[in-house]
């Protein structure tokens, strides 16, 4: 799978730009605030339909312009595709693949898959569960359209139920609708658990391998899925999962009414990250944290390849400078096949390490390559 070129029109700080990419390695080089991350962001948009750093599509439009256009020429599954996104010109965002309107944003991921790694991903190890859930969700949504649909439905139900709990004091009639919400959340929640535990089982295997290679075989990385406490086996059949989720909800019914929050369900899921059996969140050094986060991303890349049969595109934003020479060498030279994009400020450091194309970015204009 690879992206051969992109065309950006009034996207972020790009007025009008076409870029042809190298099939293997693309280095995007420039000073701060020139448009390196914006270029990666455009590739992420073409693969997921939305940006990784904002929920608002408006922000993606170049200042003082009515809308943006993005177009990517992609080769995957031995076929050629043109994915296109237009926003701001008509009421709705227009997404097409080979000129056929997309039914959902998942249609884009059917064509182009990406794994993105940036310094904020270190939070995946250091911070609370939300960052780790985002990582699971981002990977699974690209890989499993059914998961994406279930997650959207679950989030809708969760928001609605939260509103009911907040307004319940004045509106007892709303509280009467809770059992219905609980049942639907348990049904959809069980689907999320089904996919998450299987994803994490593979992720744990691949991540342990990548971490060991990256750290020179010195350390053992373990990942463990944690879900609702009444679930005895996340791999159990759907019906049993639903029953166990319902029983947890019942146990927390009064606590939910009192706190006016949704306390029960897989929206609180987490994964434990252990190094040598000890919590990475509490004890890992900076270098260990980086290696573990990178190993998890590379593991996600392997799972994509396993499911789709091709490596997804790997986007590395600002991470090389964070890695020591040994890990840099690993990232640059031992990733096997698959197209890679790397942003950096100091091109000199890369010359000895890389083969591929260097694109120079200056104030929203790309040259070279
Ligand atoms: P760094 O090395 O600091 O990460 P970068 O090259 O990755 O820099 P980008 O994040 O790509 O920088 O941003 C480049 C510039 O684009 C910033 O100065 C930012 O203010 C500008 N920018 C962001 N959104 C828009 C927009 N909608 N319209 C115009 N310019 C924008
Ligand atoms: Mg940047």
Short mmCIF file of C-alpha atoms in Angstrom, two decimals, residues 6-327:
data_model
loop_
_atom_site.label_atom_id
_atom_site.label_comp_id
_atom_site.label_asym_id
_atom_site.label_seq_id
_atom_site.Cartn_x
_atom_site.Cartn_y
_atom_site.Cartn_z
CA UNK A 6 -1.30 14.32 -2.80
CA UNK A 7 -2.92 17.54 -3.91
CA UNK A 8 -3.79 20.14 -1.25
CA UNK A 9 -5.92 23.21 -1.87
CA UNK A 10 -6.41 25.73 0.92
CA UNK A 11 -5.62 23.06 3.48
CA UNK A 12 -4.01 24.52 6.65
CA UNK A 13 -1.11 26.75 5.49
CA UNK A 14 -1.01 25.28 1.97
CA UNK A 15 -2.61 27.39 -0.78
CA UNK A 16 -2.18 24.96 -3.66
CA UNK A 17 0.34 22.19 -3.58
CA UNK A 18 0.97 18.92 -5.34
CA UNK A 19 3.59 16.48 -4.02
CA UNK A 20 4.85 13.26 -5.56
CA UNK A 21 6.08 10.74 -3.03
CA UNK A 22 8.75 8.10 -2.97
CA UNK A 23 7.34 4.57 -2.70
CA UNK A 24 9.59 3.71 0.24
CA UNK A 25 10.79 6.64 2.30
CA UNK A 26 9.85 10.31 2.41
CA UNK A 27 11.61 12.77 4.64
CA UNK A 28 9.77 16.02 5.21
CA UNK A 29 12.25 18.58 6.25
CA UNK A 30 11.86 22.17 7.35
CA UNK A 31 12.06 24.64 10.17
CA UNK A 32 9.39 24.96 12.82
CA UNK A 33 5.91 26.08 11.76
CA UNK A 34 6.45 25.60 8.00
CA UNK A 35 3.87 22.87 7.33
CA UNK A 36 5.47 19.48 8.05
CA UNK A 37 2.79 18.21 10.41
CA UNK A 38 0.11 19.75 8.20
CA UNK A 39 1.28 17.57 5.31
CA UNK A 40 1.10 14.42 7.45
CA UNK A 41 -2.29 15.57 8.66
CA UNK A 42 -3.54 15.71 5.07
CA UNK A 43 -2.50 12.07 4.58
CA UNK A 44 -4.27 11.09 7.82
CA UNK A 45 -7.41 12.88 6.65
CA UNK A 46 -7.30 10.97 3.37
CA UNK A 47 -7.11 7.74 5.32
CA UNK A 48 -9.66 8.36 8.08
CA UNK A 49 -11.76 11.28 6.84
CA UNK A 50 -10.78 13.39 9.81
CA UNK A 51 -7.81 15.02 11.44
CA UNK A 52 -5.91 13.50 14.35
CA UNK A 53 -5.53 16.85 16.08
CA UNK A 54 -8.86 18.58 15.75
CA UNK A 55 -12.49 17.60 15.76
CA UNK A 56 -13.44 20.68 13.80
CA UNK A 57 -12.99 20.46 10.05
CA UNK A 58 -13.22 24.27 9.92
CA UNK A 59 -9.77 24.53 11.45
CA UNK A 60 -8.35 22.71 8.46
CA UNK A 61 -9.41 25.43 6.03
CA UNK A 62 -6.68 27.91 5.17
CA UNK A 63 -7.38 31.23 6.90
CA UNK A 64 -9.86 33.46 5.06
CA UNK A 65 -10.79 30.81 2.49
CA UNK A 66 -14.22 29.21 2.03
CA UNK A 67 -13.13 25.58 2.03
CA UNK A 68 -10.40 23.03 1.34
CA UNK A 69 -9.83 20.19 -1.13
CA UNK A 70 -7.62 17.15 -0.66
CA UNK A 71 -6.83 14.49 -3.17
CA UNK A 72 -4.62 11.42 -2.84
CA UNK A 73 -3.52 8.90 -5.45
CA UNK A 74 -3.23 5.57 -3.70
CA UNK A 75 -2.14 2.11 -4.72
CA UNK A 76 -3.41 -0.75 -2.62
CA UNK A 77 -4.60 -4.30 -3.17
CA UNK A 78 -2.93 -4.08 -6.59
CA UNK A 79 -5.37 -1.39 -7.67
CA UNK A 80 -5.27 2.35 -8.08
CA UNK A 81 -7.57 4.68 -6.20
CA UNK A 82 -8.15 8.39 -6.02
CA UNK A 83 -9.57 9.52 -2.69
CA UNK A 84 -10.96 13.02 -2.48
CA UNK A 85 -12.28 15.22 0.31
CA UNK A 86 -13.97 18.57 -0.09
CA UNK A 87 -15.15 20.66 2.80
CA UNK A 88 -16.72 24.09 3.09
CA UNK A 89 -18.17 24.50 -0.39
CA UNK A 90 -21.47 22.80 0.26
CA UNK A 91 -23.39 21.95 3.41
CA UNK A 92 -21.81 18.56 3.90
CA UNK A 93 -18.28 17.27 3.65
CA UNK A 94 -17.90 15.54 0.29
CA UNK A 95 -15.88 12.34 0.29
CA UNK A 96 -15.34 10.21 -2.80
CA UNK A 97 -13.24 7.20 -3.74
CA UNK A 98 -12.71 6.89 -7.50
CA UNK A 99 -15.48 9.45 -7.90
CA UNK A 100 -17.99 7.28 -6.06
CA UNK A 101 -19.44 9.05 -3.01
CA UNK A 102 -18.37 7.32 0.21
CA UNK A 103 -21.18 5.98 2.38
CA UNK A 104 -19.16 6.39 5.56
CA UNK A 105 -15.69 7.66 6.37
CA UNK A 106 -14.60 4.02 6.78
CA UNK A 107 -14.69 3.73 2.99
CA UNK A 108 -11.47 5.76 2.97
CA UNK A 109 -9.72 3.31 5.31
CA UNK A 110 -10.68 0.50 2.97
CA UNK A 111 -8.28 2.11 0.53
CA UNK A 112 -5.60 3.78 2.64
CA UNK A 113 -4.39 2.78 6.09
CA UNK A 114 -2.05 4.78 8.28
CA UNK A 115 -0.25 4.36 11.56
CA UNK A 116 0.84 7.64 13.06
CA UNK A 117 3.45 8.21 15.75
CA UNK A 118 4.24 11.55 17.38
CA UNK A 119 5.74 12.72 20.68
CA UNK A 120 2.30 13.00 22.29
CA UNK A 121 2.02 9.24 21.93
CA UNK A 122 4.33 8.97 24.91
CA UNK A 123 1.25 9.95 26.89
CA UNK A 124 -0.06 6.54 25.93
CA UNK A 125 2.33 5.13 28.50
CA UNK A 126 2.40 7.95 31.02
CA UNK A 127 -1.14 9.24 31.25
CA UNK A 128 -4.55 7.87 32.11
CA UNK A 129 -6.54 5.26 30.24
CA UNK A 130 -8.09 7.65 27.69
CA UNK A 131 -4.90 7.88 25.63
CA UNK A 132 -4.59 4.09 25.46
CA UNK A 133 -8.26 3.72 24.49
CA UNK A 134 -7.79 6.29 21.73
CA UNK A 135 -4.95 4.21 20.37
CA UNK A 136 -7.04 1.00 20.38
CA UNK A 137 -9.98 2.81 18.84
CA UNK A 138 -7.94 4.50 16.12
CA UNK A 139 -6.45 1.19 14.98
CA UNK A 140 -9.64 -0.82 15.21
CA UNK A 141 -11.79 1.79 13.47
CA UNK A 142 -9.51 1.63 10.44
CA UNK A 143 -9.40 -2.15 10.41
CA UNK A 144 -12.92 -3.16 11.32
CA UNK A 145 -15.83 -1.15 9.90
CA UNK A 146 -18.15 -3.04 12.27
CA UNK A 147 -16.11 -1.81 15.21
CA UNK A 148 -16.23 1.77 13.92
CA UNK A 149 -20.01 1.54 13.66
CA UNK A 150 -20.37 0.00 17.15
CA UNK A 151 -18.09 2.62 18.68
CA UNK A 152 -20.05 5.48 17.12
CA UNK A 153 -23.29 3.98 18.40
CA UNK A 154 -21.83 3.38 21.86
CA UNK A 155 -20.58 6.96 22.09
CA UNK A 156 -23.98 8.26 21.06
CA UNK A 157 -25.70 6.16 23.74
CA UNK A 158 -23.11 7.18 26.32
CA UNK A 159 -23.66 10.88 25.66
CA UNK A 160 -27.39 10.47 25.79
CA UNK A 161 -27.32 8.47 29.02
CA UNK A 162 -25.00 11.04 30.61
CA UNK A 163 -27.49 13.77 29.74
CA UNK A 164 -30.30 11.77 31.32
CA UNK A 165 -28.28 11.27 34.51
CA UNK A 166 -27.55 15.01 34.67
CA UNK A 167 -31.12 16.10 34.16
CA UNK A 168 -32.70 13.20 36.05
CA UNK A 169 -33.45 15.18 39.23
CA UNK A 170 -35.95 17.42 37.51
CA UNK A 171 -37.16 14.85 35.01
CA UNK A 172 -38.09 11.50 36.62
CA UNK A 173 -39.69 10.47 33.33
CA UNK A 174 -36.21 10.42 31.81
CA UNK A 175 -34.88 8.09 34.52
CA UNK A 176 -37.54 5.60 33.46
CA UNK A 177 -35.80 5.28 30.08
CA UNK A 178 -32.50 4.20 31.65
CA UNK A 179 -33.07 0.41 31.51
CA UNK A 180 -33.50 0.69 27.77
CA UNK A 181 -30.22 2.62 27.44
CA UNK A 182 -28.44 0.15 29.70
CA UNK A 183 -29.50 -2.75 27.54
CA UNK A 184 -28.42 -1.08 24.32
CA UNK A 185 -25.11 -0.02 25.84
CA UNK A 186 -24.45 -3.56 27.06
CA UNK A 187 -25.24 -4.93 23.59
CA UNK A 188 -22.91 -2.51 21.79
CA UNK A 189 -20.36 -2.58 24.61
CA UNK A 190 -20.04 -6.36 24.19
CA UNK A 191 -19.12 -5.81 20.53
CA UNK A 192 -16.36 -3.40 21.54
CA UNK A 193 -14.97 -5.87 24.07
CA UNK A 194 -15.06 -8.67 21.50
CA UNK A 195 -12.81 -6.72 19.13
CA UNK A 196 -10.60 -5.09 21.72
CA UNK A 197 -9.50 -8.26 23.49
CA UNK A 198 -8.58 -9.93 20.21
CA UNK A 199 -6.72 -6.86 18.99
CA UNK A 200 -4.78 -6.61 22.25
CA UNK A 201 -3.83 -10.27 22.25
CA UNK A 202 -2.06 -9.81 18.89
CA UNK A 203 -0.74 -6.39 19.81
CA UNK A 204 0.88 -7.79 22.96
CA UNK A 205 2.74 -10.42 20.93
CA UNK A 206 4.03 -8.06 18.28
CA UNK A 207 4.85 -5.27 20.71
CA UNK A 208 6.89 -7.58 22.94
CA UNK A 209 8.89 -8.63 19.90
CA UNK A 210 9.48 -5.08 18.63
CA UNK A 211 10.38 -3.87 22.10
CA UNK A 212 12.86 -6.64 22.59
CA UNK A 213 14.52 -5.98 19.20
CA UNK A 214 14.59 -2.25 19.80
CA UNK A 215 16.04 -2.53 23.27
CA UNK A 216 18.61 -5.12 22.25
CA UNK A 217 16.77 -8.00 23.89
CA UNK A 218 17.16 -6.52 27.33
CA UNK A 219 13.58 -5.90 28.37
CA UNK A 220 10.25 -7.65 28.35
CA UNK A 221 7.13 -5.65 27.49
CA UNK A 222 3.75 -7.03 28.53
CA UNK A 223 0.35 -5.61 27.57
CA UNK A 224 -2.84 -6.66 29.30
CA UNK A 225 -6.43 -5.78 28.48
CA UNK A 226 -8.55 -4.49 31.36
CA UNK A 227 -12.28 -4.19 31.02
CA UNK A 228 -15.40 -4.10 33.20
CA UNK A 229 -14.72 -6.11 36.37
CA UNK A 230 -17.72 -8.44 36.10
CA UNK A 231 -16.50 -9.72 32.72
CA UNK A 232 -14.78 -12.99 33.61
CA UNK A 233 -13.50 -13.74 30.10
CA UNK A 234 -13.53 -11.03 27.40
CA UNK A 235 -13.32 -13.76 24.75
CA UNK A 236 -16.62 -15.26 25.95
CA UNK A 237 -19.63 -15.35 23.64
CA UNK A 238 -21.72 -12.24 23.06
CA UNK A 239 -24.70 -13.24 25.22
CA UNK A 240 -22.59 -13.89 28.29
CA UNK A 241 -20.74 -10.59 27.85
CA UNK A 242 -24.05 -8.72 27.65
CA UNK A 243 -25.30 -10.37 30.85
CA UNK A 244 -22.11 -9.59 32.72
CA UNK A 245 -22.17 -5.97 31.55
CA UNK A 246 -25.79 -5.65 32.66
CA UNK A 247 -24.97 -7.00 36.11
CA UNK A 248 -22.17 -4.44 36.52
CA UNK A 249 -24.58 -1.68 35.51
CA UNK A 250 -27.10 -2.87 38.09
CA UNK A 251 -24.46 -2.86 40.82
CA UNK A 252 -23.63 0.73 39.93
CA UNK A 253 -27.16 1.98 39.37
CA UNK A 254 -27.38 4.11 42.53
CA UNK A 255 -23.80 5.30 42.27
CA UNK A 256 -24.58 6.51 38.74
CA UNK A 257 -27.69 8.37 39.92
CA UNK A 258 -25.75 9.95 42.77
CA UNK A 259 -22.67 10.95 40.79
CA UNK A 260 -24.76 11.77 37.68
CA UNK A 261 -22.13 10.04 35.61
CA UNK A 262 -21.97 6.94 33.51
CA UNK A 263 -19.75 4.73 35.67
CA UNK A 264 -20.23 1.33 34.13
CA UNK A 265 -19.15 0.13 30.70
CA UNK A 266 -16.20 -0.35 28.34
CA UNK A 267 -15.80 3.42 27.91
CA UNK A 268 -13.58 2.94 30.97
CA UNK A 269 -11.47 0.14 29.45
CA UNK A 270 -7.72 0.26 29.74
CA UNK A 271 -4.61 -1.67 28.89
CA UNK A 272 -1.89 -2.31 31.38
CA UNK A 273 1.63 -1.70 30.12
CA UNK A 274 4.28 -3.57 32.07
CA UNK A 275 8.06 -3.59 31.69
CA UNK A 276 9.69 -6.56 33.34
CA UNK A 277 6.39 -7.03 35.14
CA UNK A 278 6.36 -3.53 36.62
CA UNK A 279 3.91 -0.76 35.68
CA UNK A 280 5.49 1.37 32.92
CA UNK A 281 3.25 4.29 33.81
CA UNK A 282 4.76 4.61 37.26
CA UNK A 283 8.34 3.43 36.79
CA UNK A 284 9.54 3.55 33.16
CA UNK A 285 12.43 5.87 32.28
CA UNK A 286 12.08 8.27 29.35
CA UNK A 287 13.97 5.97 27.00
CA UNK A 288 11.90 2.99 28.09
CA UNK A 289 8.70 4.98 27.63
CA UNK A 290 9.68 5.95 24.09
CA UNK A 291 10.65 2.42 23.17
CA UNK A 292 7.43 0.98 24.57
CA UNK A 293 5.25 3.53 22.75
CA UNK A 294 7.13 2.96 19.51
CA UNK A 295 6.85 -0.82 19.94
CA UNK A 296 3.08 -0.49 20.35
CA UNK A 297 2.79 1.55 17.16
CA UNK A 298 4.97 -0.86 15.20
CA UNK A 299 2.84 -3.70 16.57
CA UNK A 300 -0.29 -1.96 15.31
CA UNK A 301 1.40 -1.76 11.92
CA UNK A 302 1.98 -5.53 11.95
CA UNK A 303 -1.66 -6.18 12.81
CA UNK A 304 -2.75 -3.99 9.90
CA UNK A 305 -0.50 -6.01 7.61
CA UNK A 306 -1.88 -9.25 9.00
CA UNK A 307 -5.49 -8.23 8.38
CA UNK A 308 -5.13 -6.27 5.15
CA UNK A 309 -2.22 -8.18 3.67
CA UNK A 310 -0.16 -5.02 3.15
CA UNK A 311 1.76 -2.68 5.42
CA UNK A 312 -0.10 0.51 6.22
CA UNK A 313 1.68 3.81 5.72
CA UNK A 314 3.80 4.75 8.70
CA UNK A 315 3.85 8.44 9.60
CA UNK A 316 6.49 9.54 12.10
CA UNK A 317 6.16 13.12 13.26
CA UNK A 318 9.02 14.66 15.18
CA UNK A 319 10.16 11.43 16.71
CA UNK A 320 13.64 10.84 15.39
CA UNK A 321 15.25 13.44 17.59
CA UNK A 322 13.60 11.72 20.53
CA UNK A 323 15.31 8.43 19.80
CA UNK A 324 18.91 7.47 20.50
CA UNK A 325 21.08 6.33 17.53
CA UNK A 326 20.38 2.65 18.09
CA UNK A 327 16.62 3.12 18.00
#
